[in-house]
Amino acid sequence: MADDNGHGGSSQRVCSGRCRVEAYRRRKAIPEGMKTLHRWVRADGKRPIRPDGRPASSTDPATWSAFDEVANTGEGDGYGIMLGDGLACYDLDHILDKEGRVKPGHPGRIILERLEREGCLFAEISSSGEGLHLFVHSDAPSWRHDGVEFYSHGRFIRMTGIKWNPKRRRNAHQ
């Protein structure tokens, strides 16, 4: 079993002290406004699960939990959030190069430029290290086009908590 960081073992039972500190920092990076939502689940790969290990559904709120409950269990190998009720996410696959910089010519640059002006709730590096999740307030319909995806309901997003800062020259994926 891997922890929230993708390392072997859960952060509570097997993870080293350094690993636990990093997992704590990543959870702390998530804005309080998102943490207060009762839309959290554990993850087993890209599959959402409940804190007790049973399957969770992106369309059944009865299978979702509070952030603290999800953060304090060792089931699965990570955590994520269910979108809906105004919480949406741009999923920009393969937008970052190996140095963590935005690739020139990637269609997601337009989204990044717009969100730099308008703001977003939280921007994180995805688990691949090559993509970004940009969380926003929106009820607009979901869509996909040219390597850019926008989801607004009925969708699970596995999170890393690795905050992306567009002002930094290099964003490290650890």
PDB file of C-alpha atoms in Angstrom:
ATOM      1  CA  MET A   1       0.000   0.000   0.000  1.00  0.00           C
ATOM      2  CA  ALA A   2       1.334   3.490  -0.855  1.00  0.00           C
ATOM      3  CA  ASP A   3       0.695   6.660   1.096  1.00  0.00           C
ATOM      4  CA  ASP A   4      -0.672  10.028  -0.048  1.00  0.00           C
ATOM      5  CA  ASN A   5       2.702  10.770  -1.597  1.00  0.00           C
ATOM      6  CA  GLY A   6       2.933   7.619  -3.683  1.00  0.00           C
ATOM      7  CA  HIS A   7       5.523   6.125  -1.329  1.00  0.00           C
ATOM      8  CA  GLY A   8       5.151   2.628   0.104  1.00  0.00           C
ATOM      9  CA  GLY A   9       3.010   2.271   3.209  1.00  0.00           C
ATOM     10  CA  SER A  10       0.305   4.470   4.637  1.00  0.00           C
ATOM     11  CA  SER A  11       1.390   7.791   6.087  1.00  0.00           C
ATOM     12  CA  GLN A  12       0.125   6.716   9.499  1.00  0.00           C
ATOM     13  CA  ARG A  13       1.656   3.266   9.843  1.00  0.00           C
ATOM     14  CA  VAL A  14       4.742   2.770   7.699  1.00  0.00           C
ATOM     15  CA  CYS A  15       5.744   6.158   6.314  1.00  0.00           C
ATOM     16  CA  SER A  16       9.015   7.649   7.650  1.00  0.00           C
ATOM     17  CA  GLY A  17       9.080  10.870   9.649  1.00  0.00           C
ATOM     18  CA  ARG A  18      10.121  12.830   6.572  1.00  0.00           C
ATOM     19  CA  CYS A  19       7.340  11.211   4.560  1.00  0.00           C
ATOM     20  CA  ARG A  20       4.755  12.103   7.242  1.00  0.00           C
ATOM     21  CA  VAL A  21       5.927  15.727   7.273  1.00  0.00           C
ATOM     22  CA  GLU A  22       5.591  15.938   3.477  1.00  0.00           C
ATOM     23  CA  ALA A  23       2.114  14.350   3.570  1.00  0.00           C
ATOM     24  CA  TYR A  24       1.100  16.878   6.249  1.00  0.00           C
ATOM     25  CA  ARG A  25       2.404  19.812   4.164  1.00  0.00           C
ATOM     26  CA  ARG A  26       0.510  18.616   1.111  1.00  0.00           C
ATOM     27  CA  ARG A  27      -2.746  18.264   3.036  1.00  0.00           C
ATOM     28  CA  LYS A  28      -2.151  21.682   4.623  1.00  0.00           C
ATOM     29  CA  ALA A  29      -1.747  23.266   1.149  1.00  0.00           C
ATOM     30  CA  ILE A  30      -5.376  22.503   0.269  1.00  0.00           C
ATOM     31  CA  PRO A  31      -7.528  25.582   0.989  1.00  0.00           C
ATOM     32  CA  GLU A  32      -9.785  25.443   4.046  1.00  0.00           C
ATOM     33  CA  GLY A  33     -12.775  26.293   1.846  1.00  0.00           C
ATOM     34  CA  MET A  34     -12.287  23.023  -0.019  1.00  0.00           C
ATOM     35  CA  LYS A  35     -11.554  21.061   3.156  1.00  0.00           C
ATOM     36  CA  THR A  36     -14.902  22.071   4.656  1.00  0.00           C
ATOM     37  CA  LEU A  37     -16.811  20.407   1.797  1.00  0.00           C
ATOM     38  CA  HIS A  38     -18.295  16.993   2.559  1.00  0.00           C
ATOM     39  CA  ARG A  39     -17.071  15.633  -0.819  1.00  0.00           C
ATOM     40  CA  TRP A  40     -13.859  13.783   0.123  1.00  0.00           C
ATOM     41  CA  VAL A  41     -12.922  10.150  -0.476  1.00  0.00           C
ATOM     42  CA  ARG A  42      -9.832   7.972  -0.304  1.00  0.00           C
ATOM     43  CA  ALA A  43      -8.285   6.698  -3.526  1.00  0.00           C
ATOM     44  CA  ASP A  44      -7.031   3.310  -4.628  1.00  0.00           C
ATOM     45  CA  GLY A  45      -5.188   4.201  -7.796  1.00  0.00           C
ATOM     46  CA  LYS A  46      -7.707   6.319  -9.674  1.00  0.00           C
ATOM     47  CA  ARG A  47     -10.662   4.527  -8.072  1.00  0.00           C
ATOM     48  CA  PRO A  48     -12.552   6.370  -5.315  1.00  0.00           C
ATOM     49  CA  ILE A  49     -13.083   4.458  -2.083  1.00  0.00           C
ATOM     50  CA  ARG A  50     -14.572   5.244   1.316  1.00  0.00           C
ATOM     51  CA  PRO A  51     -12.387   5.519   4.422  1.00  0.00           C
ATOM     52  CA  ASP A  52     -13.341   1.909   5.248  1.00  0.00           C
ATOM     53  CA  GLY A  53     -12.149   0.664   1.831  1.00  0.00           C
ATOM     54  CA  ARG A  54     -15.578   0.114   0.255  1.00  0.00           C
ATOM     55  CA  PRO A  55     -16.215   1.691  -3.174  1.00  0.00           C
ATOM     56  CA  ALA A  56     -17.341   5.327  -3.351  1.00  0.00           C
ATOM     57  CA  SER A  57     -19.448   6.811  -6.134  1.00  0.00           C
ATOM     58  CA  SER A  58     -19.086  10.234  -7.750  1.00  0.00           C
ATOM     59  CA  THR A  59     -22.886  10.408  -7.946  1.00  0.00           C
ATOM     60  CA  ASP A  60     -23.776   9.186  -4.431  1.00  0.00           C
ATOM     61  CA  PRO A  61     -23.068  11.722  -1.654  1.00  0.00           C
ATOM     62  CA  ALA A  62     -23.778   9.031   0.958  1.00  0.00           C
ATOM     63  CA  THR A  63     -20.373   7.524   0.030  1.00  0.00           C
ATOM     64  CA  TRP A  64     -18.436  10.773   0.600  1.00  0.00           C
ATOM     65  CA  SER A  65     -16.755  11.945   3.803  1.00  0.00           C
ATOM     66  CA  ALA A  66     -15.318  14.935   5.602  1.00  0.00           C
ATOM     67  CA  PHE A  67     -11.710  15.860   4.824  1.00  0.00           C
ATOM     68  CA  ASP A  68     -10.466  15.033   8.333  1.00  0.00           C
ATOM     69  CA  GLU A  69     -11.947  11.542   8.176  1.00  0.00           C
ATOM     70  CA  VAL A  70     -10.275  10.902   4.821  1.00  0.00           C
ATOM     71  CA  ALA A  71      -6.942  12.395   5.952  1.00  0.00           C
ATOM     72  CA  ASN A  72      -6.832  10.186   9.045  1.00  0.00           C
ATOM     73  CA  THR A  73      -7.242   6.767   7.468  1.00  0.00           C
ATOM     74  CA  GLY A  74      -4.732   4.506   5.776  1.00  0.00           C
ATOM     75  CA  GLU A  75      -7.077   2.851   3.263  1.00  0.00           C
ATOM     76  CA  GLY A  76      -5.981   3.039  -0.362  1.00  0.00           C
ATOM     77  CA  ASP A  77      -3.029   5.066  -1.547  1.00  0.00           C
ATOM     78  CA  GLY A  78      -4.267   8.653  -1.559  1.00  0.00           C
ATOM     79  CA  TYR A  79      -7.311  10.886  -1.504  1.00  0.00           C
ATOM     80  CA  GLY A  80      -9.483  12.968  -3.773  1.00  0.00           C
ATOM     81  CA  ILE A  81     -12.600  15.056  -4.064  1.00  0.00           C
ATOM     82  CA  MET A  82     -15.927  14.697  -5.846  1.00  0.00           C
ATOM     83  CA  LEU A  83     -16.903  17.587  -8.098  1.00  0.00           C
ATOM     84  CA  GLY A  84     -20.304  19.273  -8.153  1.00  0.00           C
ATOM     85  CA  ASP A  85     -22.403  21.921  -6.401  1.00  0.00           C
ATOM     86  CA  GLY A  86     -20.217  24.660  -7.868  1.00  0.00           C
ATOM     87  CA  LEU A  87     -16.846  22.925  -7.416  1.00  0.00           C
ATOM     88  CA  ALA A  88     -15.256  22.257 -10.814  1.00  0.00           C
ATOM     89  CA  CYS A  89     -11.802  21.395 -12.136  1.00  0.00           C
ATOM     90  CA  TYR A  90      -9.754  21.987 -15.263  1.00  0.00           C
ATOM     91  CA  ASP A  91      -7.570  18.936 -15.889  1.00  0.00           C
ATOM     92  CA  LEU A  92      -4.628  19.926 -18.080  1.00  0.00           C
ATOM     93  CA  ASP A  93      -2.770  16.774 -19.104  1.00  0.00           C
ATOM     94  CA  HIS A  94       0.876  16.944 -20.243  1.00  0.00           C
ATOM     95  CA  ILE A  95       1.112  20.725 -19.841  1.00  0.00           C
ATOM     96  CA  LEU A  96       4.345  20.719 -17.783  1.00  0.00           C
ATOM     97  CA  ASP A  97       7.813  19.861 -19.010  1.00  0.00           C
ATOM     98  CA  LYS A  98      10.353  17.895 -16.947  1.00  0.00           C
ATOM     99  CA  GLU A  99      11.404  21.097 -15.180  1.00  0.00           C
ATOM    100  CA  GLY A 100       7.828  21.902 -14.129  1.00  0.00           C
ATOM    101  CA  ARG A 101       7.401  24.725 -16.636  1.00  0.00           C
ATOM    102  CA  VAL A 102       4.358  25.194 -18.851  1.00  0.00           C
ATOM    103  CA  LYS A 103       5.054  23.866 -22.342  1.00  0.00           C
ATOM    104  CA  PRO A 104       4.931  26.466 -25.116  1.00  0.00           C
ATOM    105  CA  GLY A 105       1.982  25.958 -27.429  1.00  0.00           C
ATOM    106  CA  HIS A 106      -0.042  23.721 -25.085  1.00  0.00           C
ATOM    107  CA  PRO A 107      -3.762  24.499 -25.523  1.00  0.00           C
ATOM    108  CA  GLY A 108      -4.148  24.755 -21.743  1.00  0.00           C
ATOM    109  CA  ARG A 109      -2.084  27.963 -21.694  1.00  0.00           C
ATOM    110  CA  ILE A 110      -5.243  29.903 -22.582  1.00  0.00           C
ATOM    111  CA  ILE A 111      -6.969  28.522 -19.483  1.00  0.00           C
ATOM    112  CA  LEU A 112      -3.939  29.377 -17.322  1.00  0.00           C
ATOM    113  CA  GLU A 113      -3.835  32.947 -18.646  1.00  0.00           C
ATOM    114  CA  ARG A 114      -7.540  33.417 -17.951  1.00  0.00           C
ATOM    115  CA  LEU A 115      -7.268  31.976 -14.437  1.00  0.00           C
ATOM    116  CA  GLU A 116      -4.259  34.192 -13.672  1.00  0.00           C
ATOM    117  CA  ARG A 117      -6.628  37.142 -14.215  1.00  0.00           C
ATOM    118  CA  GLU A 118      -9.748  35.628 -12.632  1.00  0.00           C
ATOM    119  CA  GLY A 119      -8.162  33.418  -9.974  1.00  0.00           C
ATOM    120  CA  CYS A 120      -8.866  29.852  -8.950  1.00  0.00           C
ATOM    121  CA  LEU A 121      -9.492  28.026  -5.678  1.00  0.00           C
ATOM    122  CA  PHE A 122      -6.440  25.784  -5.847  1.00  0.00           C
ATOM    123  CA  ALA A 123      -3.876  24.754  -8.448  1.00  0.00           C
ATOM    124  CA  GLU A 124      -1.941  21.520  -7.999  1.00  0.00           C
ATOM    125  CA  ILE A 125       0.420  19.322  -9.966  1.00  0.00           C
ATOM    126  CA  SER A 126      -1.268  16.040 -10.894  1.00  0.00           C
ATOM    127  CA  SER A 127       0.085  12.635  -9.881  1.00  0.00           C
ATOM    128  CA  SER A 128       1.840  12.196 -13.252  1.00  0.00           C
ATOM    129  CA  GLY A 129       3.952  15.297 -12.545  1.00  0.00           C
ATOM    130  CA  GLU A 130       3.136  16.494 -16.071  1.00  0.00           C
ATOM    131  CA  GLY A 131      -0.379  17.850 -15.573  1.00  0.00           C
ATOM    132  CA  LEU A 132      -2.289  20.397 -13.548  1.00  0.00           C
ATOM    133  CA  HIS A 133      -5.606  20.378 -11.703  1.00  0.00           C
ATOM    134  CA  LEU A 134      -7.111  23.858 -11.468  1.00  0.00           C
ATOM    135  CA  PHE A 135     -10.085  23.989  -9.102  1.00  0.00           C
ATOM    136  CA  VAL A 136     -12.648  26.739  -9.689  1.00  0.00           C
ATOM    137  CA  HIS A 137     -16.202  27.756  -8.781  1.00  0.00           C
ATOM    138  CA  SER A 138     -18.408  26.863 -11.763  1.00  0.00           C
ATOM    139  CA  ASP A 139     -21.606  25.082 -12.722  1.00  0.00           C
ATOM    140  CA  ALA A 140     -20.826  25.167 -16.465  1.00  0.00           C
ATOM    141  CA  PRO A 141     -21.239  21.833 -18.285  1.00  0.00           C
ATOM    142  CA  SER A 142     -18.254  19.467 -18.459  1.00  0.00           C
ATOM    143  CA  TRP A 143     -16.262  19.314 -21.720  1.00  0.00           C
ATOM    144  CA  ARG A 144     -13.058  17.954 -23.300  1.00  0.00           C
ATOM    145  CA  HIS A 145     -11.027  19.409 -26.127  1.00  0.00           C
ATOM    146  CA  ASP A 146      -7.443  19.153 -27.340  1.00  0.00           C
ATOM    147  CA  GLY A 147      -5.793  17.882 -24.136  1.00  0.00           C
ATOM    148  CA  VAL A 148      -7.870  20.157 -21.908  1.00  0.00           C
ATOM    149  CA  GLU A 149     -10.706  18.751 -19.813  1.00  0.00           C
ATOM    150  CA  PHE A 150     -13.221  20.593 -17.654  1.00  0.00           C
ATOM    151  CA  TYR A 151     -15.337  18.704 -15.129  1.00  0.00           C
ATOM    152  CA  SER A 152     -18.091  20.214 -13.017  1.00  0.00           C
ATOM    153  CA  HIS A 153     -20.146  17.323 -11.648  1.00  0.00           C
ATOM    154  CA  GLY A 154     -20.246  13.560 -11.226  1.00  0.00           C
ATOM    155  CA  ARG A 155     -16.463  13.266 -11.349  1.00  0.00           C
ATOM    156  CA  PHE A 156     -13.718  12.169  -8.938  1.00  0.00           C
ATOM    157  CA  ILE A 157     -10.373  13.999  -8.997  1.00  0.00           C
ATOM    158  CA  ARG A 158      -7.473  12.268  -7.281  1.00  0.00           C
ATOM    159  CA  MET A 159      -5.429  14.955  -5.565  1.00  0.00           C
ATOM    160  CA  THR A 160      -1.757  15.302  -4.712  1.00  0.00           C
ATOM    161  CA  GLY A 161      -1.755  18.504  -2.648  1.00  0.00           C
ATOM    162  CA  ILE A 162       1.392  19.587  -4.526  1.00  0.00           C
ATOM    163  CA  LYS A 163       0.590  23.270  -4.904  1.00  0.00           C
ATOM    164  CA  TRP A 164       1.469  24.742  -8.290  1.00  0.00           C
ATOM    165  CA  ASN A 165       2.703  28.302  -8.330  1.00  0.00           C
ATOM    166  CA  PRO A 166       2.792  29.921 -11.788  1.00  0.00           C
ATOM    167  CA  LYS A 167       5.200  32.585 -10.497  1.00  0.00           C
ATOM    168  CA  ARG A 168       7.948  30.058  -9.710  1.00  0.00           C
ATOM    169  CA  ARG A 169      10.341  29.191 -12.502  1.00  0.00           C
ATOM    170  CA  ARG A 170      10.423  25.554 -11.480  1.00  0.00           C
ATOM    171  CA  ASN A 171       7.704  23.543  -9.743  1.00  0.00           C
ATOM    172  CA  ALA A 172       9.148  20.343  -8.345  1.00  0.00           C
ATOM    173  CA  HIS A 173       7.098  17.164  -8.380  1.00  0.00           C
ATOM    174  CA  GLN A 174       8.246  15.084  -5.444  1.00  0.00           C
TER     175      GLN A 174
END
